[in-house]
mmCIF file of C-alpha atoms in Angstrom:
data_model
loop_
_atom_site.group_PDB
_atom_site.id
_atom_site.type_symbol
_atom_site.label_atom_id
_atom_site.label_comp_id
_atom_site.label_asym_id
_atom_site.label_seq_id
_atom_site.Cartn_x
_atom_site.Cartn_y
_atom_site.Cartn_z
ATOM 1 C CA MET A 1 46.822 101.042 93.168
ATOM 2 C CA THR A 2 45.008 99.354 90.364
ATOM 3 C CA VAL A 3 44.634 95.659 89.702
ATOM 4 C CA GLU A 4 44.743 94.192 86.244
ATOM 5 C CA ARG A 5 41.380 92.688 84.814
ATOM 6 C CA SER A 6 43.068 89.855 83.781
ATOM 7 C CA THR A 7 44.485 89.073 87.103
ATOM 8 C CA VAL A 8 40.835 89.660 88.678
ATOM 9 C CA THR A 9 39.460 87.124 86.239
ATOM 10 C CA ARG A 10 41.849 84.428 86.975
ATOM 11 C CA LEU A 11 41.288 84.701 90.594
ATOM 12 C CA VAL A 12 37.379 84.979 90.452
ATOM 13 C CA ASN A 13 37.527 81.860 88.361
ATOM 14 C CA LEU A 14 39.560 79.971 90.836
ATOM 15 C CA ASP A 15 38.355 78.201 93.961
ATOM 16 C CA LEU A 16 40.831 79.026 96.849
ATOM 17 C CA ASN A 17 39.716 75.867 98.598
ATOM 18 C CA LEU A 18 41.913 74.394 95.868
ATOM 19 C CA LEU A 19 44.815 75.748 97.530
ATOM 20 C CA LEU A 20 44.510 73.869 100.717
ATOM 21 C CA SER A 21 44.003 70.956 98.794
ATOM 22 C CA LEU A 22 46.998 71.463 96.986
ATOM 23 C CA ARG A 23 49.145 71.967 100.000
ATOM 24 C CA ALA A 24 47.935 68.820 101.591
ATOM 25 C CA LEU A 25 48.510 66.585 98.369
ATOM 26 C CA LEU A 26 52.044 68.139 97.948
ATOM 27 C CA ALA A 27 52.795 67.307 101.482
ATOM 28 C CA GLU A 28 51.047 63.920 101.994
ATOM 29 C CA ARG A 29 51.506 62.494 98.204
ATOM 30 C CA ASN A 30 48.649 60.691 98.957
ATOM 31 C CA VAL A 31 44.980 61.119 98.473
ATOM 32 C CA THR A 32 43.629 59.232 101.487
ATOM 33 C CA ARG A 33 46.242 60.896 103.811
ATOM 34 C CA ALA A 34 45.667 64.171 102.197
ATOM 35 C CA ALA A 35 41.737 63.716 102.722
ATOM 36 C CA ALA A 36 42.271 62.872 106.367
ATOM 37 C CA ALA A 37 44.432 65.900 106.897
ATOM 38 C CA LEU A 38 41.821 68.070 105.325
ATOM 39 C CA GLY A 39 39.018 66.564 107.009
ATOM 40 C CA LEU A 40 37.329 65.595 103.631
ATOM 41 C CA SER A 41 36.226 62.450 101.907
ATOM 42 C CA GLN A 42 38.485 60.683 99.633
ATOM 43 C CA PRO A 43 36.310 61.307 96.433
ATOM 44 C CA ALA A 44 36.146 65.036 97.403
ATOM 45 C CA VAL A 45 39.879 65.283 97.351
ATOM 46 C CA SER A 46 40.264 63.002 94.385
ATOM 47 C CA ALA A 47 38.116 65.560 92.451
ATOM 48 C CA ALA A 48 40.120 68.452 93.668
ATOM 49 C CA LEU A 49 43.294 66.707 92.456
ATOM 50 C CA ALA A 50 41.516 66.056 88.798
ATOM 51 C CA ARG A 51 40.667 69.862 88.910
ATOM 52 C CA LEU A 52 44.324 70.595 89.772
ATOM 53 C CA ARG A 53 45.610 68.705 87.347
ATOM 54 C CA ARG A 54 43.335 70.377 84.618
ATOM 55 C CA HIS A 55 44.545 73.722 85.755
ATOM 56 C CA PHE A 56 48.178 73.049 85.715
ATOM 57 C CA GLY A 57 48.248 70.800 82.737
ATOM 58 C CA ASP A 58 50.419 68.472 84.830
ATOM 59 C CA GLU A 59 49.818 65.290 86.753
ATOM 60 C CA LEU A 60 51.458 66.653 90.029
ATOM 61 C CA LEU A 61 51.464 63.185 91.700
ATOM 62 C CA THR A 62 52.706 60.257 89.498
ATOM 63 C CA ARG A 63 52.551 56.559 90.709
ATOM 64 C CA VAL A 64 55.948 54.691 91.085
ATOM 65 C CA GLY A 65 55.553 51.335 92.334
ATOM 66 C CA ASN A 66 53.059 51.302 95.337
ATOM 67 C CA ARG A 67 53.548 54.991 96.158
ATOM 68 C CA TYR A 68 53.374 58.534 94.707
ATOM 69 C CA GLU A 69 55.992 60.980 93.736
ATOM 70 C CA LEU A 70 55.782 64.523 92.961
ATOM 71 C CA THR A 71 56.360 65.868 89.166
ATOM 72 C CA PRO A 72 59.151 68.514 88.708
ATOM 73 C CA LEU A 73 56.343 71.192 88.575
ATOM 74 C CA ALA A 74 54.729 69.865 91.883
ATOM 75 C CA VAL A 75 58.414 70.150 93.571
ATOM 76 C CA ARG A 76 58.420 73.850 92.308
ATOM 77 C CA LEU A 77 55.285 74.495 93.776
ATOM 78 C CA VAL A 78 55.654 73.338 97.329
ATOM 79 C CA ASP A 79 57.239 76.348 98.583
ATOM 80 C CA ARG A 80 55.000 78.636 96.642
ATOM 81 C CA THR A 81 51.897 76.749 97.975
ATOM 82 C CA GLU A 82 53.243 77.455 101.516
ATOM 83 C CA ALA A 83 53.817 80.856 100.992
ATOM 84 C CA ALA A 84 50.262 81.495 99.261
ATOM 85 C CA VAL A 85 48.542 80.043 102.099
ATOM 86 C CA ALA A 86 50.468 81.983 104.814
ATOM 87 C CA GLY A 87 49.726 85.211 102.773
ATOM 88 C CA ILE A 88 46.182 84.309 102.839
ATOM 89 C CA GLU A 89 46.091 83.640 106.571
ATOM 90 C CA ARG A 90 47.872 86.865 107.185
ATOM 91 C CA VAL A 91 45.258 88.812 105.105
ATOM 92 C CA PHE A 92 42.257 87.085 106.839
ATOM 93 C CA SER A 93 43.685 87.186 110.312
ATOM 94 C CA ALA A 94 44.286 91.009 110.285
ATOM 95 C CA ALA A 95 42.626 93.054 112.889
ATOM 96 C CA PRO A 96 42.517 96.914 113.848
ATOM 97 C CA ASP A 97 43.623 95.865 117.411
ATOM 98 C CA PHE A 98 45.729 93.162 118.755
ATOM 99 C CA ASP A 99 45.451 91.598 122.246
ATOM 100 C CA PRO A 100 48.274 88.899 123.035
ATOM 101 C CA ALA A 101 46.441 87.364 125.801
ATOM 102 C CA ALA A 102 43.745 86.179 123.675
ATOM 103 C CA THR A 103 45.287 85.805 120.075
ATOM 104 C CA THR A 104 45.735 82.237 118.655
ATOM 105 C CA ARG A 105 47.827 83.561 115.696
ATOM 106 C CA GLU A 106 51.253 81.746 114.862
ATOM 107 C CA PHE A 107 54.062 83.686 114.550
ATOM 108 C CA THR A 108 56.906 82.287 112.062
ATOM 109 C CA LEU A 109 60.503 83.394 112.361
ATOM 110 C CA LEU A 110 63.378 82.279 110.145
ATOM 111 C CA VAL A 111 66.342 81.391 112.362
ATOM 112 C CA SER A 112 69.676 79.837 112.229
ATOM 113 C CA ASP A 113 70.659 77.582 114.794
ATOM 114 C CA TYR A 114 72.984 80.018 116.506
ATOM 115 C CA ALA A 115 69.940 82.448 117.056
ATOM 116 C CA THR A 116 67.847 79.632 118.349
ATOM 117 C CA THR A 117 70.680 78.684 120.536
ATOM 118 C CA VAL A 118 71.068 82.381 121.989
ATOM 119 C CA LEU A 119 67.331 83.356 121.769
ATOM 120 C CA GLY A 120 65.151 80.411 121.816
ATOM 121 C CA ALA A 121 64.765 79.519 125.305
ATOM 122 C CA PRO A 122 64.091 83.029 126.600
ATOM 123 C CA LEU A 123 61.948 84.181 123.450
ATOM 124 C CA ALA A 124 59.919 81.066 124.056
ATOM 125 C CA ALA A 125 59.344 81.639 127.727
ATOM 126 C CA THR A 126 58.588 85.436 127.398
ATOM 127 C CA PHE A 127 56.318 84.621 124.464
ATOM 128 C CA ALA A 128 54.318 81.557 126.555
ATOM 129 C CA ARG A 129 53.641 84.138 129.151
ATOM 130 C CA ALA A 130 52.251 87.052 127.205
ATOM 131 C CA ALA A 131 50.378 85.196 124.465
ATOM 132 C CA PRO A 132 49.335 81.583 125.903
ATOM 133 C CA ALA A 133 47.211 80.829 123.148
ATOM 134 C CA ALA A 134 49.409 81.756 120.358
ATOM 135 C CA ARG A 135 52.331 79.316 118.565
ATOM 136 C CA LEU A 136 55.808 80.457 117.999
ATOM 137 C CA ARG A 137 57.382 78.440 114.834
ATOM 138 C CA LEU A 138 61.141 78.664 114.452
ATOM 139 C CA CYS A 139 62.157 77.514 111.172
ATOM 140 C CA PRO A 140 65.577 77.196 109.789
ATOM 141 C CA HIS A 141 66.547 79.593 107.106
ATOM 142 C CA ARG A 142 68.391 78.770 104.029
ATOM 143 C CA PRO A 143 70.854 80.435 101.826
ATOM 144 C CA GLU A 144 67.951 81.220 99.194
ATOM 145 C CA ASP A 145 65.695 82.764 102.047
ATOM 146 C CA ILE A 146 68.586 85.220 102.469
ATOM 147 C CA VAL A 147 69.250 85.997 98.812
ATOM 148 C CA GLY A 148 65.617 86.405 98.019
ATOM 149 C CA ALA A 149 64.719 87.915 101.456
ATOM 150 C CA ALA A 150 62.371 90.638 100.013
ATOM 151 C CA ASP A 151 60.149 88.270 98.465
ATOM 152 C CA ARG A 152 60.428 85.309 101.321
ATOM 153 C CA LEU A 153 59.519 87.779 104.010
ATOM 154 C CA ARG A 154 56.146 88.266 102.607
ATOM 155 C CA ALA A 155 55.054 85.006 103.868
ATOM 156 C CA VAL A 156 56.650 84.937 107.408
ATOM 157 C CA ASP A 157 56.962 87.272 110.213
ATOM 158 C CA GLY A 158 60.980 87.932 109.969
ATOM 159 C CA LEU A 159 64.284 86.644 109.817
ATOM 160 C CA PHE A 160 66.987 86.664 112.303
ATOM 161 C CA ILE A 161 70.208 87.281 110.618
ATOM 162 C CA PRO A 162 73.322 89.657 111.377
ATOM 163 C CA HIS A 163 73.954 92.853 109.303
ATOM 164 C CA GLY A 164 76.113 92.508 106.214
ATOM 165 C CA PHE A 165 73.696 90.197 104.186
ATOM 166 C CA ILE A 166 70.383 92.089 103.667
ATOM 167 C CA ASP A 167 69.736 95.647 102.742
ATOM 168 C CA ASP A 168 66.804 97.870 102.063
ATOM 169 C CA LEU A 169 64.459 96.011 104.412
ATOM 170 C CA PRO A 170 63.331 97.195 108.171
ATOM 171 C CA PHE A 171 65.254 95.748 110.771
ATOM 172 C CA LEU A 172 65.580 95.772 114.684
ATOM 173 C CA ASP A 173 68.914 95.392 116.078
ATOM 174 C CA LEU A 174 68.816 92.705 118.765
ATOM 175 C CA TYR A 175 72.102 92.179 120.554
ATOM 176 C CA GLU A 176 75.972 92.339 119.754
ATOM 177 C CA ASP A 177 78.281 89.439 119.507
ATOM 178 C CA HIS A 178 81.879 88.846 118.026
ATOM 179 C CA TRP A 179 83.801 86.189 116.223
ATOM 180 C CA VAL A 180 86.447 83.950 117.902
ATOM 181 C CA VAL A 181 88.661 81.231 116.211
ATOM 182 C CA LEU A 182 87.999 77.612 117.458
ATOM 183 C CA VAL A 183 90.723 75.230 117.325
ATOM 184 C CA ALA A 184 91.316 71.567 118.729
ATOM 185 C CA ALA A 185 92.662 71.505 122.223
ATOM 186 C CA SER A 186 95.182 69.132 120.805
ATOM 187 C CA ASN A 187 96.372 71.049 117.911
ATOM 188 C CA PRO A 188 100.070 71.116 118.108
ATOM 189 C CA ARG A 189 100.345 73.886 115.420
ATOM 190 C CA VAL A 190 98.488 76.630 117.554
ATOM 191 C CA GLY A 191 99.691 77.787 120.738
ATOM 192 C CA ASP A 192 97.914 80.257 123.173
ATOM 193 C CA THR A 193 97.179 82.528 120.348
ATOM 194 C CA VAL A 194 96.528 81.978 116.681
ATOM 195 C CA THR A 195 98.056 83.997 113.886
ATOM 196 C CA LEU A 196 97.224 85.018 110.286
ATOM 197 C CA ASP A 197 99.831 82.625 109.087
ATOM 198 C CA ASP A 198 98.102 79.844 110.875
ATOM 199 C CA LEU A 199 94.781 80.811 109.311
ATOM 200 C CA ALA A 200 96.230 81.012 106.065
ATOM 201 C CA ALA A 201 98.095 77.158 106.366
ATOM 202 C CA LEU A 202 95.497 75.209 108.288
ATOM 203 C CA PRO A 203 92.289 73.641 106.778
ATOM 204 C CA TRP A 204 88.832 75.039 107.559
ATOM 205 C CA VAL A 205 85.581 74.116 108.752
ATOM 206 C CA THR A 206 83.270 76.768 107.104
ATOM 207 C CA VAL A 207 79.511 77.375 107.040
ATOM 208 C CA TYR A 208 77.509 78.276 103.647
ATOM 209 C CA HIS A 209 80.829 78.057 101.490
ATOM 210 C CA ARG A 210 78.907 80.046 98.689
ATOM 211 C CA PRO A 211 79.759 83.418 97.100
ATOM 212 C CA THR A 212 76.833 85.051 98.776
ATOM 213 C CA ALA A 213 76.895 83.330 102.127
ATOM 214 C CA PHE A 214 80.348 84.068 103.729
ATOM 215 C CA THR A 215 80.339 85.516 107.250
ATOM 216 C CA PRO A 216 81.221 89.018 107.550
ATOM 217 C CA ALA A 217 84.340 87.988 109.320
ATOM 218 C CA ALA A 218 85.644 85.501 106.669
ATOM 219 C CA GLN A 219 85.054 88.585 104.290
ATOM 220 C CA GLN A 220 87.211 90.643 106.314
ATOM 221 C CA LEU A 221 89.958 87.860 106.295
ATOM 222 C CA ARG A 222 90.001 88.189 102.592
ATOM 223 C CA ALA A 223 90.921 91.727 103.165
ATOM 224 C CA HIS A 224 93.968 90.408 104.766
ATOM 225 C CA GLY A 225 94.729 88.471 101.566
ATOM 226 C CA ILE A 226 93.759 85.156 103.163
ATOM 227 C CA GLU A 227 91.435 82.630 101.308
ATOM 228 C CA PRO A 228 90.109 80.050 103.849
ATOM 229 C CA ARG A 229 90.975 76.658 102.509
ATOM 230 C CA ALA A 230 87.600 74.883 103.390
ATOM 231 C CA GLN A 231 87.987 71.481 104.000
ATOM 232 C CA VAL A 232 84.477 70.766 105.417
ATOM 233 C CA VAL A 233 81.465 72.754 104.693
ATOM 234 C CA VAL A 234 78.445 72.444 106.998
ATOM 235 C CA GLU A 235 75.009 74.299 106.773
ATOM 236 C CA SER A 236 74.968 75.295 110.549
ATOM 237 C CA PHE A 237 77.005 76.003 113.508
ATOM 238 C CA HIS A 238 76.372 73.253 116.033
ATOM 239 C CA PRO A 239 78.435 70.544 114.283
ATOM 240 C CA ILE A 240 81.622 72.862 114.006
ATOM 241 C CA PRO A 241 83.103 71.838 117.467
ATOM 242 C CA GLU A 242 82.971 68.203 116.775
ATOM 243 C CA LEU A 243 84.316 68.791 113.219
ATOM 244 C CA VAL A 244 87.321 70.872 114.798
ATOM 245 C CA ALA A 245 88.179 68.557 117.610
ATOM 246 C CA GLY A 246 91.060 66.325 117.214
ATOM 247 C CA THR A 247 92.010 67.892 114.112
ATOM 248 C CA ASP A 248 94.095 70.560 112.642
ATOM 249 C CA ARG A 249 91.071 72.527 111.267
ATOM 250 C CA VAL A 250 90.130 75.864 112.267
ATOM 251 C CA ALA A 251 86.800 77.651 112.250
ATOM 252 C CA LEU A 252 85.072 81.121 112.993
ATOM 253 C CA VAL A 253 82.137 80.774 115.596
ATOM 254 C CA GLN A 254 80.211 83.317 117.400
ATOM 255 C CA GLY A 255 81.336 84.391 120.850
ATOM 256 C CA ARG A 256 78.122 83.604 122.456
ATOM 257 C CA LEU A 257 78.221 79.969 121.086
ATOM 258 C CA ALA A 258 81.918 79.566 122.231
ATOM 259 C CA ALA A 259 80.774 80.583 125.575
ATOM 260 C CA ARG A 260 78.579 77.353 125.923
ATOM 261 C CA LEU A 261 81.704 75.129 125.254
ATOM 262 C CA ARG A 262 82.769 72.597 127.946
ATOM 263 C CA PRO A 263 86.141 71.620 128.523
ATOM 264 C CA ASP A 264 85.463 68.025 127.211
ATOM 265 C CA ASP A 265 84.346 69.362 123.842
ATOM 266 C CA GLY A 266 88.080 69.000 123.043
ATOM 267 C CA VAL A 267 88.288 72.686 121.462
ATOM 268 C CA ARG A 268 89.522 76.125 122.372
ATOM 269 C CA ALA A 269 88.016 79.604 121.584
ATOM 270 C CA LEU A 270 90.858 82.063 120.681
ATOM 271 C CA PRO A 271 90.714 85.750 119.841
ATOM 272 C CA CYS A 272 90.697 86.659 116.044
ATOM 273 C CA PRO A 273 94.290 87.873 114.920
ATOM 274 C CA PHE A 274 92.585 90.622 113.007
ATOM 275 C CA THR A 275 90.133 93.160 113.963
ATOM 276 C CA THR A 276 86.454 92.302 113.098
ATOM 277 C CA THR A 277 83.491 94.356 112.774
ATOM 278 C CA PRO A 278 81.154 93.687 115.637
ATOM 279 C CA LEU A 279 78.618 90.995 114.843
ATOM 280 C CA VAL A 280 75.054 92.924 115.413
ATOM 281 C CA GLU A 281 72.328 90.266 115.251
ATOM 282 C CA ALA A 282 69.067 91.872 113.781
ATOM 283 C CA PHE A 283 65.493 91.146 113.046
ATOM 284 C CA TRP A 284 64.398 91.839 109.490
ATOM 285 C CA TRP A 285 60.913 91.956 108.246
ATOM 286 C CA HIS A 286 58.932 93.045 104.937
ATOM 287 C CA PRO A 287 57.723 96.732 104.979
ATOM 288 C CA MET A 288 54.040 95.691 104.564
ATOM 289 C CA TYR A 289 54.138 94.682 108.212
ATOM 290 C CA ASP A 290 55.396 97.947 109.657
ATOM 291 C CA ALA A 291 51.995 98.939 110.859
ATOM 292 C CA ASP A 292 50.576 95.712 111.877
ATOM 293 C CA PRO A 293 49.650 95.610 115.506
ATOM 294 C CA ALA A 294 50.600 92.160 116.036
ATOM 295 C CA HIS A 295 54.049 92.429 114.270
ATOM 296 C CA ARG A 296 54.705 95.556 116.253
ATOM 297 C CA TRP A 297 54.027 93.769 119.406
ATOM 298 C CA LEU A 298 56.429 90.752 118.464
ATOM 299 C CA ARG A 299 59.316 93.471 117.759
ATOM 300 C CA ALA A 300 58.680 94.991 121.119
ATOM 301 C CA LEU A 301 58.684 91.319 122.643
ATOM 302 C CA LEU A 302 61.960 90.805 120.876
ATOM 303 C CA ALA A 303 63.579 94.083 122.170
ATOM 304 C CA GLU A 304 62.423 93.226 125.625
ATOM 305 C CA VAL A 305 63.919 89.523 125.614
ATOM 306 C CA CYS A 306 67.134 90.842 124.016
ATOM 307 C CA GLY A 307 67.457 93.409 126.643
ATOM 308 C CA THR A 308 67.903 90.617 129.293
ATOM 309 C CA LEU A 309 70.845 88.724 127.456
ATOM 310 C CA PRO A 310 74.198 89.050 129.351
ATOM 311 C CA GLY A 311 77.006 90.848 127.665
ATOM 312 C CA ILE A 312 79.890 88.874 126.121
ATOM 313 C CA ASP A 313 83.652 89.251 127.055
ATOM 314 C CA ARG A 314 85.490 90.036 123.548
ATOM 315 C CA VAL A 315 88.665 87.927 124.412
ATOM 316 C CA ASP A 316 87.370 84.494 125.375
ATOM 317 C CA GLY A 317 83.752 84.784 124.630
ATOM 318 C CA ARG A 318 82.407 83.911 128.142
ATOM 319 C CA PRO A 319 79.616 85.994 129.695
ATOM 320 C CA GLN A 320 80.569 89.078 131.507
ATOM 321 C CA PRO A 321 79.703 88.859 135.124
ATOM 322 C CA GLU A 322 76.481 90.894 136.218
#
């Protein structure tokens, strides 16, 4: 691989410490607080802000009344700056060997509330035992993280999402689940079973109601000629039971979440009236981490934790007996 001379020239002329100042200024939106976060003097951070303003040809922070706000360019820089800092940290924390018992590394995973509910507690417990000085950061993923996964995964350790959304990236299958239909316990329009006609007629609670963000089960429903009529759209799965209870709405949720429902939640989990492809939750990462010893350890840890999860009954979503 060759590096263009213009790229080298630009980087040589930059003080990478400015990147840390930029991150602090964008996060704090205040020179004094940014200086405190960095452990530097206020004049030093003021000087860094002046250099950053000259570099970008933009104010970055503008005073509005008694506070500062980010300029449109600064808003665009927030995610890029975090990704750049994370990338630099990964470059300089790389080592030929990895000792989980001694590492202080932070592992960042992009997860849904569903994956956090299923895996969060057992993963955190096993992680803490194996790497007591390390940190596990579970960050909610966004639709744009999935659409731009190839770029986003350069700055984090991985992404939890079922098959059907991402292609051409390495992955580790974690566990299997399935979809069930959630209806209100008091819904008079649905009996002991739900039909395709019910799903066509009733209003829906949907998650990520966007062209690139439908669940595979919802896509399969379209194959039956049914377009879910989304009445309420949410960005996560946890609010769904409350948005279904006491209404005529329906929703698709994972069996492992349905298994956690209580009788007083006011909802029922019913089998899908159409055949759905099993939901296979997977861990996805960028190929640049394939041979990284720390990342290989993380993947082995995930496989170990998922191997302890109970199975799920395909009818009512409840855990199978041991």
